[in-house]
Coordinates of C-alpha atoms in Angstrom, one line a residue:
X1331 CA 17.2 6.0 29.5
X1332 CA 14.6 7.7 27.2
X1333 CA 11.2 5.3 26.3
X1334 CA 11.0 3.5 23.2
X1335 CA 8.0 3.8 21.0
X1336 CA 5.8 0.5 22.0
X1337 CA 3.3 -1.1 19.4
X1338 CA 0.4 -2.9 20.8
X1339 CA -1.9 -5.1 18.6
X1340 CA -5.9 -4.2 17.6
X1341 CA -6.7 -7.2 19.5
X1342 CA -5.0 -7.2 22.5
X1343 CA -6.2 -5.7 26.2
X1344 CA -3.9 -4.1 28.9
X1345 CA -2.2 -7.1 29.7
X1346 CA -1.0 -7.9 25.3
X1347 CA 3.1 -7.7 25.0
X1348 CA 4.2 -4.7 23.6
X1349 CA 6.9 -4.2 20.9
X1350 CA 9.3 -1.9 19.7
X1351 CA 9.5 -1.1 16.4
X1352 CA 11.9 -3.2 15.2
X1353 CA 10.3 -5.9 17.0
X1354 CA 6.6 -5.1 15.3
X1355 CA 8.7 -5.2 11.6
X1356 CA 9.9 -8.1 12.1
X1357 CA 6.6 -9.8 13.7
X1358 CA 4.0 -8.4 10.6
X1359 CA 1.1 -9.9 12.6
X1360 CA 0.4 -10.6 16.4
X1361 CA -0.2 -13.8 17.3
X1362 CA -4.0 -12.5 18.2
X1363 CA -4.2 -12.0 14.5
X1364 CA -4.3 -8.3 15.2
X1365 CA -2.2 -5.5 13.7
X1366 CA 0.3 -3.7 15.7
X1367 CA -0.4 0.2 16.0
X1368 CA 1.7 2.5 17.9
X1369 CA 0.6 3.3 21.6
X1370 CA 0.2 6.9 20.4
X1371 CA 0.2 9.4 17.5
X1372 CA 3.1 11.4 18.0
X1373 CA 2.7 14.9 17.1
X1374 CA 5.3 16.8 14.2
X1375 CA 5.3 20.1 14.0
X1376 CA 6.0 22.0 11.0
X1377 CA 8.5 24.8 11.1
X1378 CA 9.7 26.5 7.8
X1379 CA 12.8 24.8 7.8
X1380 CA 10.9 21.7 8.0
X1381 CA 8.4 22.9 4.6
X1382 CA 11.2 24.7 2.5
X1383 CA 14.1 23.1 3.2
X1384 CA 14.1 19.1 3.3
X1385 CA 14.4 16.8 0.6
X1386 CA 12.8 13.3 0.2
X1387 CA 15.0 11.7 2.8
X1388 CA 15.4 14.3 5.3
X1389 CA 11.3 14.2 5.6
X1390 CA 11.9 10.0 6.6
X1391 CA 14.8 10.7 8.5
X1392 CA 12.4 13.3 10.3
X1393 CA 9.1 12.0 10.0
X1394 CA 10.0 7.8 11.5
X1395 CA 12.2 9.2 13.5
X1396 CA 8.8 10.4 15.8
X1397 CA 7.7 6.6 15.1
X1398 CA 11.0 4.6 16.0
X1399 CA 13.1 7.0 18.3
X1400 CA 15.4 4.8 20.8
X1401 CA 15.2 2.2 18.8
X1402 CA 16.7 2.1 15.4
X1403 CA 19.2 4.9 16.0
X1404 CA 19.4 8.2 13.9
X1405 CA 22.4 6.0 11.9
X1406 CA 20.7 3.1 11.4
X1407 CA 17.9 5.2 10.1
X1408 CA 19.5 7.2 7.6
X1409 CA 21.7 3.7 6.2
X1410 CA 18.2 2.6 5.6
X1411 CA 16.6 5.6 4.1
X1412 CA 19.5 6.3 1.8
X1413 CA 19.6 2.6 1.1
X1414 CA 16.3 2.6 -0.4
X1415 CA 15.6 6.4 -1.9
X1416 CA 18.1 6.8 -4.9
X1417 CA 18.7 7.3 -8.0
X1418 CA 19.4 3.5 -8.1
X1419 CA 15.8 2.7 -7.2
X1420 CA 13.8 6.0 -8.0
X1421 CA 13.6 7.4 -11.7
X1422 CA 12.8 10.9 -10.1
X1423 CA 15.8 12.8 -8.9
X1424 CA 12.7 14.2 -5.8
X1425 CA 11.7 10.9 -5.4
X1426 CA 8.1 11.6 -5.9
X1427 CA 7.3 14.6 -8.1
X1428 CA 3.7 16.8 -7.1
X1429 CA 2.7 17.9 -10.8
X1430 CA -0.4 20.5 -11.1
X1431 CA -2.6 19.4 -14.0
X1432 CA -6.1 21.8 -13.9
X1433 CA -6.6 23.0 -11.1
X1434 CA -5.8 19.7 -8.9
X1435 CA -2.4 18.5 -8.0
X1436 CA -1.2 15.0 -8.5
X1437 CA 1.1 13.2 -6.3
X1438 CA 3.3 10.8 -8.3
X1439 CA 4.1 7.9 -6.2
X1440 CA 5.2 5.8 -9.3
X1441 CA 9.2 6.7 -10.0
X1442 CA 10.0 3.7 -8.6
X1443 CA 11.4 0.7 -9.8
X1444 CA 8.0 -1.1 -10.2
X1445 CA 6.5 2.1 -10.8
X1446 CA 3.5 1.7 -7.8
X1447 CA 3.2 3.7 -4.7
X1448 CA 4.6 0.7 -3.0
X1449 CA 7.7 1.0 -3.9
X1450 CA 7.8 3.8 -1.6
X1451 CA 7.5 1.6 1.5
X1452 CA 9.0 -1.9 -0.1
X1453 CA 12.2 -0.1 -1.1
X1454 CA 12.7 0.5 3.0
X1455 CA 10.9 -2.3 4.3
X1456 CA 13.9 -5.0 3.7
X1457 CA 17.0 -2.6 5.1
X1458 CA 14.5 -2.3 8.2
X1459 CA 14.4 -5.9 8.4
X1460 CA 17.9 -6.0 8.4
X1461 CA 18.4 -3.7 10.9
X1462 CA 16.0 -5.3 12.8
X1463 CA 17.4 -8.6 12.4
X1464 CA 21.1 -7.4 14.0
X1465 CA 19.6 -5.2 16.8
X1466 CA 17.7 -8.2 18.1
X1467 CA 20.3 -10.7 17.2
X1468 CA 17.8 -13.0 15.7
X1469 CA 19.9 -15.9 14.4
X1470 CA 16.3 -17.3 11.8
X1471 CA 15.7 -16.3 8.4
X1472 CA 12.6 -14.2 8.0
X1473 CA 10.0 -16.3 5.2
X1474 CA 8.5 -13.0 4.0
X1475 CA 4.5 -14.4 3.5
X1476 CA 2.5 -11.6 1.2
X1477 CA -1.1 -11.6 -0.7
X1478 CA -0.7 -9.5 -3.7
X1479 CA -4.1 -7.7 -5.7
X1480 CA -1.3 -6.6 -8.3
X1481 CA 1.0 -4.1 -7.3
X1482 CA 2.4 -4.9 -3.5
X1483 CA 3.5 -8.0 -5.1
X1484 CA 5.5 -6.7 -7.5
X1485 CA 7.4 -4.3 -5.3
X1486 CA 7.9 -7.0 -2.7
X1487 CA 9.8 -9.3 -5.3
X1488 CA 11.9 -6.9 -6.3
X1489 CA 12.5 -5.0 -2.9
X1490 CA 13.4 -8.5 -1.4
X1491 CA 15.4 -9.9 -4.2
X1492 CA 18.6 -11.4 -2.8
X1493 CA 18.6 -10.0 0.6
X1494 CA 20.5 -11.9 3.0
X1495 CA 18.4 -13.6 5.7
X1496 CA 15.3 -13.4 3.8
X1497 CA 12.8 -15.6 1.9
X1498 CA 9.9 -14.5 0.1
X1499 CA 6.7 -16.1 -1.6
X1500 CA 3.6 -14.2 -2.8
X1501 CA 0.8 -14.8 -3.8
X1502 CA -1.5 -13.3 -6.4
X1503 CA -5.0 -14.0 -8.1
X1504 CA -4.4 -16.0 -11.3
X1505 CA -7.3 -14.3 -13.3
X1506 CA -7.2 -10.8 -10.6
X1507 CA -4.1 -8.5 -11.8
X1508 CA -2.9 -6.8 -15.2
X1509 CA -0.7 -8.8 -18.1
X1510 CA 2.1 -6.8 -17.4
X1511 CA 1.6 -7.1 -13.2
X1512 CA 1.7 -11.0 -13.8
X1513 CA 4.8 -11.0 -16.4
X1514 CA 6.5 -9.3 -13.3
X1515 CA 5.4 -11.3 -11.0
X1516 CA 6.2 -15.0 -12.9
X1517 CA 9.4 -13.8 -14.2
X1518 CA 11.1 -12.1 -11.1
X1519 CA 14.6 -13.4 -10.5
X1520 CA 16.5 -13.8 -7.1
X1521 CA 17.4 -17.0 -5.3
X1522 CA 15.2 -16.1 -2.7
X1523 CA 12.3 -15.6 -4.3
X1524 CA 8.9 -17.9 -5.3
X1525 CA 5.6 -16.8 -7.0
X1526 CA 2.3 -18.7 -7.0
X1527 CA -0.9 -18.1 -9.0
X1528 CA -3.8 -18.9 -6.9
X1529 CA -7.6 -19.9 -8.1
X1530 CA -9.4 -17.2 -6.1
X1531 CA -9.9 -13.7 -5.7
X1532 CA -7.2 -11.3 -3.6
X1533 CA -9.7 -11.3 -0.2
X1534 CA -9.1 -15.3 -0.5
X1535 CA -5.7 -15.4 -1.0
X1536 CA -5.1 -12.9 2.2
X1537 CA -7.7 -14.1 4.5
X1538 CA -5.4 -18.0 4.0
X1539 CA -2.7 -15.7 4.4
X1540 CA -3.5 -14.7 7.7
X1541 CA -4.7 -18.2 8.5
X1542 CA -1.1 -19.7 7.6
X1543 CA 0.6 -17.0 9.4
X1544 CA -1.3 -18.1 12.9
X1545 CA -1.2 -21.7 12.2
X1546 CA 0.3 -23.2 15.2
X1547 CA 1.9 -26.5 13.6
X1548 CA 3.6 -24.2 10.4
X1549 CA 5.2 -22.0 12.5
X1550 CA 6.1 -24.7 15.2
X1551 CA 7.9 -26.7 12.1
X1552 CA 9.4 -23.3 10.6
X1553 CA 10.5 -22.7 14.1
X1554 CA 12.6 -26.0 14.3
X1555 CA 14.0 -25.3 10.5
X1556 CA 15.2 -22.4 11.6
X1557 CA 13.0 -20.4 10.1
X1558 CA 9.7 -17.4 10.8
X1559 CA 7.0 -15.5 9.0
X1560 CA 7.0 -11.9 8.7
X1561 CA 5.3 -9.8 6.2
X1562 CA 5.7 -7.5 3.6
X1563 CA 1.5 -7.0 3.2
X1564 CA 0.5 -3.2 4.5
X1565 CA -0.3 -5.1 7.8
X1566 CA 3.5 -4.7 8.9
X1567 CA 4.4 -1.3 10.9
X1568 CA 7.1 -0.9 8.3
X1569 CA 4.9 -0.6 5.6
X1570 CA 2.9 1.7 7.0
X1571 CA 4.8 4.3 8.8
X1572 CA 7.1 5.1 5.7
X1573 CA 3.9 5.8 3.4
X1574 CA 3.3 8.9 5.8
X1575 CA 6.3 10.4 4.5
X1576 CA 5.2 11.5 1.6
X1577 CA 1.9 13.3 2.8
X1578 CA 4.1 15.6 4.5
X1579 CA 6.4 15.7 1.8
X1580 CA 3.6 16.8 -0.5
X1581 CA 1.7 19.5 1.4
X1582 CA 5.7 20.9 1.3
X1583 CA 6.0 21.0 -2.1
X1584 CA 2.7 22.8 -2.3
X1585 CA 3.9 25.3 0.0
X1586 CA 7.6 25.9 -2.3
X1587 CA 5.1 25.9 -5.2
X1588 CA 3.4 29.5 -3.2
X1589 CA 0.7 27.8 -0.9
X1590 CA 0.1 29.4 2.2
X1591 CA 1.8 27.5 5.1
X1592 CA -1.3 25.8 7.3
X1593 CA -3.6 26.1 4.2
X1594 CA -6.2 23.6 4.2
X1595 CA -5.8 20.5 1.6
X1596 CA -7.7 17.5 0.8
X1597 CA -6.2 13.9 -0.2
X1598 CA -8.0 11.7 -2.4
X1599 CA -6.6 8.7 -2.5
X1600 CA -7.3 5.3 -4.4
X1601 CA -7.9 2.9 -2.0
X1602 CA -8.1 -0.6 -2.0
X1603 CA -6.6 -2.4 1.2
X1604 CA -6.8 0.9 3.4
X1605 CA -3.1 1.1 3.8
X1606 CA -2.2 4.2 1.8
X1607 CA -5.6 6.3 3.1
X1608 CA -4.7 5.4 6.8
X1609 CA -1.4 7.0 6.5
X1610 CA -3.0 9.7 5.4
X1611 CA -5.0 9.6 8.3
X1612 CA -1.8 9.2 10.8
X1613 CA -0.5 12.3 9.4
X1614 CA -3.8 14.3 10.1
X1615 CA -3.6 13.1 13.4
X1616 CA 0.2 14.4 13.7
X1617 CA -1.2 17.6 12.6
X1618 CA -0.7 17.9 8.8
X1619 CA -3.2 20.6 7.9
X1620 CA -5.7 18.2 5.9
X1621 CA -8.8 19.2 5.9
X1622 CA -10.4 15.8 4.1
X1623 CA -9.5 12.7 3.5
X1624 CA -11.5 11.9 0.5
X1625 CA -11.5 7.8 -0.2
X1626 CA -11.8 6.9 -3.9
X1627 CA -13.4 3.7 -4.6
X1628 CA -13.9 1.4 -7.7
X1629 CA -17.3 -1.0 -8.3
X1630 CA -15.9 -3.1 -4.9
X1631 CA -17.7 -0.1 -3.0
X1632 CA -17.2 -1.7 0.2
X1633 CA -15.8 1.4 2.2
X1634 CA -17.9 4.2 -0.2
X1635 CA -20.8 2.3 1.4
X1636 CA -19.3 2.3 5.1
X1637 CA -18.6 5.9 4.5
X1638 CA -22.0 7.1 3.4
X1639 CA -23.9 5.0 5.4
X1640 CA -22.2 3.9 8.4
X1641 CA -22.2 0.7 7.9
X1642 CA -19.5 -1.9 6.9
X1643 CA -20.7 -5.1 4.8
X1644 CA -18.4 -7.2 3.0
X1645 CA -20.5 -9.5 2.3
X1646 CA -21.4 -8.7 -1.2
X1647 CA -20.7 -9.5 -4.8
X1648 CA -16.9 -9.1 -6.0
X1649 CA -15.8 -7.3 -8.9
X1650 CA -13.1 -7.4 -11.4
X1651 CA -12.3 -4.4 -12.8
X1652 CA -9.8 -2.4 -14.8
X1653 CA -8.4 -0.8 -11.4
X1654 CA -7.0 -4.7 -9.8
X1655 CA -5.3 -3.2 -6.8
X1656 CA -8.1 -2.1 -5.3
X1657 CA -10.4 -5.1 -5.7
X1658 CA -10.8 -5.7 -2.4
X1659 CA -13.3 -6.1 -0.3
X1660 CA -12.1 -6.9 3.0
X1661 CA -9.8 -3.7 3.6
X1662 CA -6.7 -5.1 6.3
X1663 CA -5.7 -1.9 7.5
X1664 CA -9.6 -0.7 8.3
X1665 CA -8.7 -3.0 11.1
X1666 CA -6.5 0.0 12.7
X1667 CA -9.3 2.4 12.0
X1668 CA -11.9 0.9 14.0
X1669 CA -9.8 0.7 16.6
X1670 CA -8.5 4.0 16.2
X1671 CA -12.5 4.8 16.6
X1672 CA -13.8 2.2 18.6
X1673 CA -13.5 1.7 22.6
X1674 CA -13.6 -1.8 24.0
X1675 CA -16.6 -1.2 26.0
X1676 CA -18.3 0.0 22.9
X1677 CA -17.7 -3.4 21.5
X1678 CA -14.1 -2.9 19.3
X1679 CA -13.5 -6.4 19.8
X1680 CA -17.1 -7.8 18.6
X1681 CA -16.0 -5.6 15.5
X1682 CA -13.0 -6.8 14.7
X1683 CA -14.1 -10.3 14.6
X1684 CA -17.4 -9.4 12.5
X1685 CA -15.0 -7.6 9.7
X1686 CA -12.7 -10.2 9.8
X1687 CA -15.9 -13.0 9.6
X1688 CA -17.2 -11.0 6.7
X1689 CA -20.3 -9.6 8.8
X1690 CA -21.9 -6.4 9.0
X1691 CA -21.5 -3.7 11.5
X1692 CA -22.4 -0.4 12.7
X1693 CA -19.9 2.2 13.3
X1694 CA -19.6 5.7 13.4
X1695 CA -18.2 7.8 10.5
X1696 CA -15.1 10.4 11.4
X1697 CA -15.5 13.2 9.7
X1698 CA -12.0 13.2 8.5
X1699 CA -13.3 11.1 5.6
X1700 CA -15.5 11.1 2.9
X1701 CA -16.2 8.5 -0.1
X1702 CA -16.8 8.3 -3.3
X1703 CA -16.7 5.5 -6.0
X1704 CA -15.9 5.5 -9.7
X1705 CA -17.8 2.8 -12.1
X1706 CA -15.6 1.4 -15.0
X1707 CA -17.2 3.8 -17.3
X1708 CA -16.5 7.1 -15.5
X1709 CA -13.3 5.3 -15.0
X1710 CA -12.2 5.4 -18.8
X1711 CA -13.6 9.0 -19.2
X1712 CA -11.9 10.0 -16.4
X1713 CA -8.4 9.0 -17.9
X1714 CA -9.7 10.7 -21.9
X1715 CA -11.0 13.3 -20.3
X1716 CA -7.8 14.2 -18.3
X1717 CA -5.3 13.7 -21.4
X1718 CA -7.9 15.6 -23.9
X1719 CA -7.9 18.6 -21.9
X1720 CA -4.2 18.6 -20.2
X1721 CA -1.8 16.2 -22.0
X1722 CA -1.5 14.7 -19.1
X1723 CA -1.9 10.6 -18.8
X1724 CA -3.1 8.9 -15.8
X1725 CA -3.6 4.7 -14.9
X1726 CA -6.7 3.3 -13.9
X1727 CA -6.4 3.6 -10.1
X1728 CA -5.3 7.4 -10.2
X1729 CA -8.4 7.8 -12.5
X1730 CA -10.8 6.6 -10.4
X1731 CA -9.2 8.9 -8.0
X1732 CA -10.0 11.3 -10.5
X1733 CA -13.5 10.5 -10.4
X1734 CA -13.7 11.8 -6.9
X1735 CA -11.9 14.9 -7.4
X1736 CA -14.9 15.8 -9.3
X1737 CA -17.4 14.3 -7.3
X1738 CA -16.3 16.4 -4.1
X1739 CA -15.7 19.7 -6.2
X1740 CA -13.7 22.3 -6.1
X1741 CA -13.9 24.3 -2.6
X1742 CA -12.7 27.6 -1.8
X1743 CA -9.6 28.0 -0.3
X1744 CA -9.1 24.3 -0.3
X1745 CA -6.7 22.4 -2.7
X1746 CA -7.0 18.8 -3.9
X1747 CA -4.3 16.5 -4.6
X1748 CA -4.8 13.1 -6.2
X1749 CA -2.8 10.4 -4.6
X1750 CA -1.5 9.0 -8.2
X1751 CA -0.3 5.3 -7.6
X1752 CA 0.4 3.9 -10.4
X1753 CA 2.4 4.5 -13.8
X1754 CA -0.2 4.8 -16.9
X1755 CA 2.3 2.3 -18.6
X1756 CA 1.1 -0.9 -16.0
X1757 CA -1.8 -0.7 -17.8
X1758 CA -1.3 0.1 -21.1
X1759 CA -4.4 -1.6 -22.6
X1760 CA -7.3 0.3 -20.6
X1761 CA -5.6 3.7 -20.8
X1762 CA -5.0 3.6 -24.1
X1763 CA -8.5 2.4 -25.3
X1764 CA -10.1 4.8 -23.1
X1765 CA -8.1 7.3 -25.0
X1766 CA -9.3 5.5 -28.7
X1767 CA -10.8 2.4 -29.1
X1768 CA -8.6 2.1 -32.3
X1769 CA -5.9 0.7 -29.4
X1770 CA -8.4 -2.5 -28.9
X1771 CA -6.7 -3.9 -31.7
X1772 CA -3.2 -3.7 -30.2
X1773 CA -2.1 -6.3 -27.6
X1774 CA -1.1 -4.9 -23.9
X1775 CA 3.1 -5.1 -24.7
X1776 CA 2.4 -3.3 -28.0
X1777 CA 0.7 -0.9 -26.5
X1778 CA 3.9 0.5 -24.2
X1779 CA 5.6 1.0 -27.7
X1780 CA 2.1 3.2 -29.2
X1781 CA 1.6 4.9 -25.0
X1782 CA 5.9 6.5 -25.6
X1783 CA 5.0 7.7 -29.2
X1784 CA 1.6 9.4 -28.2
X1785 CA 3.5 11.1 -25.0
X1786 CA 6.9 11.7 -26.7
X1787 CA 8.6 9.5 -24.1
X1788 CA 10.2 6.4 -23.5
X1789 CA 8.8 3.0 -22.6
X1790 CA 9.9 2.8 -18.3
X1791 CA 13.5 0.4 -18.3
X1792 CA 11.8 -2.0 -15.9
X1793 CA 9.1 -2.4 -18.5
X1794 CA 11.2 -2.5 -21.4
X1795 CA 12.0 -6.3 -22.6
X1796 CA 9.3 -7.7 -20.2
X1797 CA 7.4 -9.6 -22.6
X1798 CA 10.1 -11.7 -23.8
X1799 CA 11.7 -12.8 -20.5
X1800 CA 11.1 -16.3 -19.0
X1801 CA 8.3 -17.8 -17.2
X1802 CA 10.3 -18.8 -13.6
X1803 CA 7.1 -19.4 -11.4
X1804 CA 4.5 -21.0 -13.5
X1805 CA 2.7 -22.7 -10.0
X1806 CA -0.6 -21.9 -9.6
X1807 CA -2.8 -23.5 -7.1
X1808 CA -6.5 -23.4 -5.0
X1809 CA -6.8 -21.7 -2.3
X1810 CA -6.6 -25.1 -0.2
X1811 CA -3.2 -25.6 -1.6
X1812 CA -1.4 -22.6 -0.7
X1813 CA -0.1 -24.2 3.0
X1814 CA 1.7 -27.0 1.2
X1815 CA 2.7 -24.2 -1.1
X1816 CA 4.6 -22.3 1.7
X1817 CA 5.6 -26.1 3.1
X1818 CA 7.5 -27.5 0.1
X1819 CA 9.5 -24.2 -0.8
X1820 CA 10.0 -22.5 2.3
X1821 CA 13.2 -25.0 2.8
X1822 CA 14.4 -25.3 -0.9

């Protein structure tokens, strides 16, 4: 019988249990608070056919198959994929649409139904669950545990709504996301679903999410309800390995558009919890012809710093800014980096537990990356700047992106593509006063109605009514409170 891909965790030795993939979705975390990672990169080559002639789906179908081959079956696989990339979720008949504006190339992650780049992932992530659930015969419903900065959130809610065997409850900084993010967030239906405001900033609210998830006496009592955690954060394999999809998916585009097949490009994505960069990363290790991986930051300049310096230090003074999602400072997913880079007799576990304690570290700098970070001014002229000379509007996290683009330059015979995460409509009230300050007067539900006139479009249908829905999870709690949170709904 052919092997199974295995997953081990970040913190584990030779001796840690090792998972399939099915097995890793449905666990989120290990129990040694590590992340699960696949024993090895596989590699994917790419053949014409591969570049010219798949759609959206046939690249997942293609792409996980390298990641979960002999375990979810090439059926199970394509149920899922089809399940999740339609016209019933996605906006965009491609899915994703590559658009070139100047002389970069933005990746439109944003067609879906809570128009973020996570919808990419958290449109799959529940039919995998599902799968997951019948191939292992696991008779307890999965209490989906998530820390939201804005966006992952959103998707989550609406990717879990209603599905059978499932529970979910996230969590999200009451003063550290967008108007319109929250209004999603407190007035999400579904009978599964729960929604609590927390007095804190994201890097609280997920470092008591990890806590909860590895707290011996909740998942002991869950256990004898009937009940376990899982995740829907980037931490869970089945996040992760969908977002590498659409890397490949893009440099294929490129190479319909006229690009020359093994031609060099860059990625600069806007990066907050590491997820979305690191599957970048995988698919440079699978051989996608990337030449750079170029990490965009905001004024929480924790990995800019690492990058130039070599040295990672959380421990610093947090920021809100106009770009929420990637107010982070504790990164989860730079957890699989390090010990991507890192041997255990170089010290990868002292690491691990210094990034997780918020202390500094040394560490070597691949070259596959380089950083640069975007303050809140060069933020807003990034997003005028782009719609004075193109037409073209971007949010606040693809402008910050942006920022970068310019920052690293244009280099011969090497193209840039801007990871575009988020629709400019989320958050109506920056772009638009970065555009004219004449828009401060407007308030941020307004402003959708004045963003469609100035771009001869239509306000985005999950957008459209928002304002006037009702408030269904009006909880919001410290940071201390967020066990009994879990505790008193979990069962309801």
């Amino acid at each position: 019988m052919a092997k199974k891909m295995k997953y081990t965790s970040t913190r584990g030795d030779k001796k840690s249990k090792r998972l399939t993939a099915s097995q890793s979705v449905l666990k989120g975390i290990a129990d040694d608070g590590g992340l699960y990672v696949p024993r090895k990169i596989p590699q994917a080559y790419l053949t014409p056919g591969v570049l010219s002639g798949f759609n959206y789906n046939a690249h997942a179908l293609w792409l996980m198959g390298h990641y979960f081959k002999n375990d979810y079956t090439p059926a199970e696989l394509v149920k899922c994929i089809d399940s999740a990339y339609n016209s019933k979720n996605f906006s965009s008949p491609s899915i994703v649409d590559v658009k070139e504006v100047g002389s970069a190339a933005f990746l439109e992650l944003y067609h879906g139904k809570t128009l973020a780049f996570k919808d990419m992932a958290l449109s799959l992530l529940p039919h995998l669950m599902s799968a997951a659930l019948k191939k292992t015969q696991k008779p307890k419903t999965q209490v989906i545990l998530t820390a939201t900065s804005g966006d992952t959130g959103v998707s989550a809610l609406e990717g879990f709504k209603d599905v059978d065997g499932t529970k979910i409850i996230v969590f999200y900084p009451e003063n550290g996301v967008s108007v319109i993010q929250k209004q999603h967030m407190i007035t999400q239906t579904g009978g599964n679903v729960h929604v609590v405001g927390v007095r804190g900033n994201f890097d609280d609210a997920q470092s008591e999410v990890k806590r909860i998830f590895l707290d011996d006496r909740i998942n002991k009592q869950l256990n004898s309800d009937g009940y376990e955690f899982s995740s829907a954060n980037s931490i869970n394999t089945g996040r992760l390995i969908p977002q590498i999809v659409y890397y490949f998916y893009a440099y294929s585009q490129l190479v319909r558009g006229g690009m020359a097949i093994d031609a060099p490009v860059n990625f600069i994505v806007p990066t907050g919890n590491f997820g979305n960069i690191l599957a970048g990363y995988y698919a440079k290790k699978m051989g996608l012809p990337i030449n750079k991986l170029i990490c965009a930051s905001n004024e929480n300049k924790v990995l800019f710093d690492y990058f130039d310096t070599g040295v990672f230090d959380s421990n610093r003074e947090f920021y809100l800014t106009t770009s929420p999602s990637m107010d982070i400072l504790i990164p989860s997913n730079f957890e699989r980096l390090v010990y991507d880079l890192v041997q255990p007799e170089d010290g990868l576990r002292e690491m691990l537990v210094k990034l997780s304690g918020k202390q500094k570290f040394s560490m070597p700098v691949p070259k596959d990356f380089v950083g640069y970070y975007a303050t809140e001014q060069e933020t807003r002229a990034a997003i005028k700047k782009v719609f004075d000379n193109h037409g073209y509007l971007i949010d606040t996290h693809t402008a910050v992106a942006y920022v970068a683009h310019e920052k690293y330059g244009e280099r011969a015979g090497e193209k840039n593509v801007i990871v575009s995460t988020a629709s400019p409509y989320k958050f109506a009230k920056t772009v638009m006063s970065s555009i004219d300050e004449k828009y401060d007067a407007y308030d941020d539900f307004a402003l959708l109605e004045k963003m469609a006139e100035l771009t001869n479009s239509i306000v985005p249908a999950p957008l459209a009514g928002l304002q006037g829905k009702e408030v269904l999870h009006p909880t919001v709690v410290d940071i201390s409170g967020m066990k009994d949170a879990v505790l008193d709904w979990y069962k309801t």
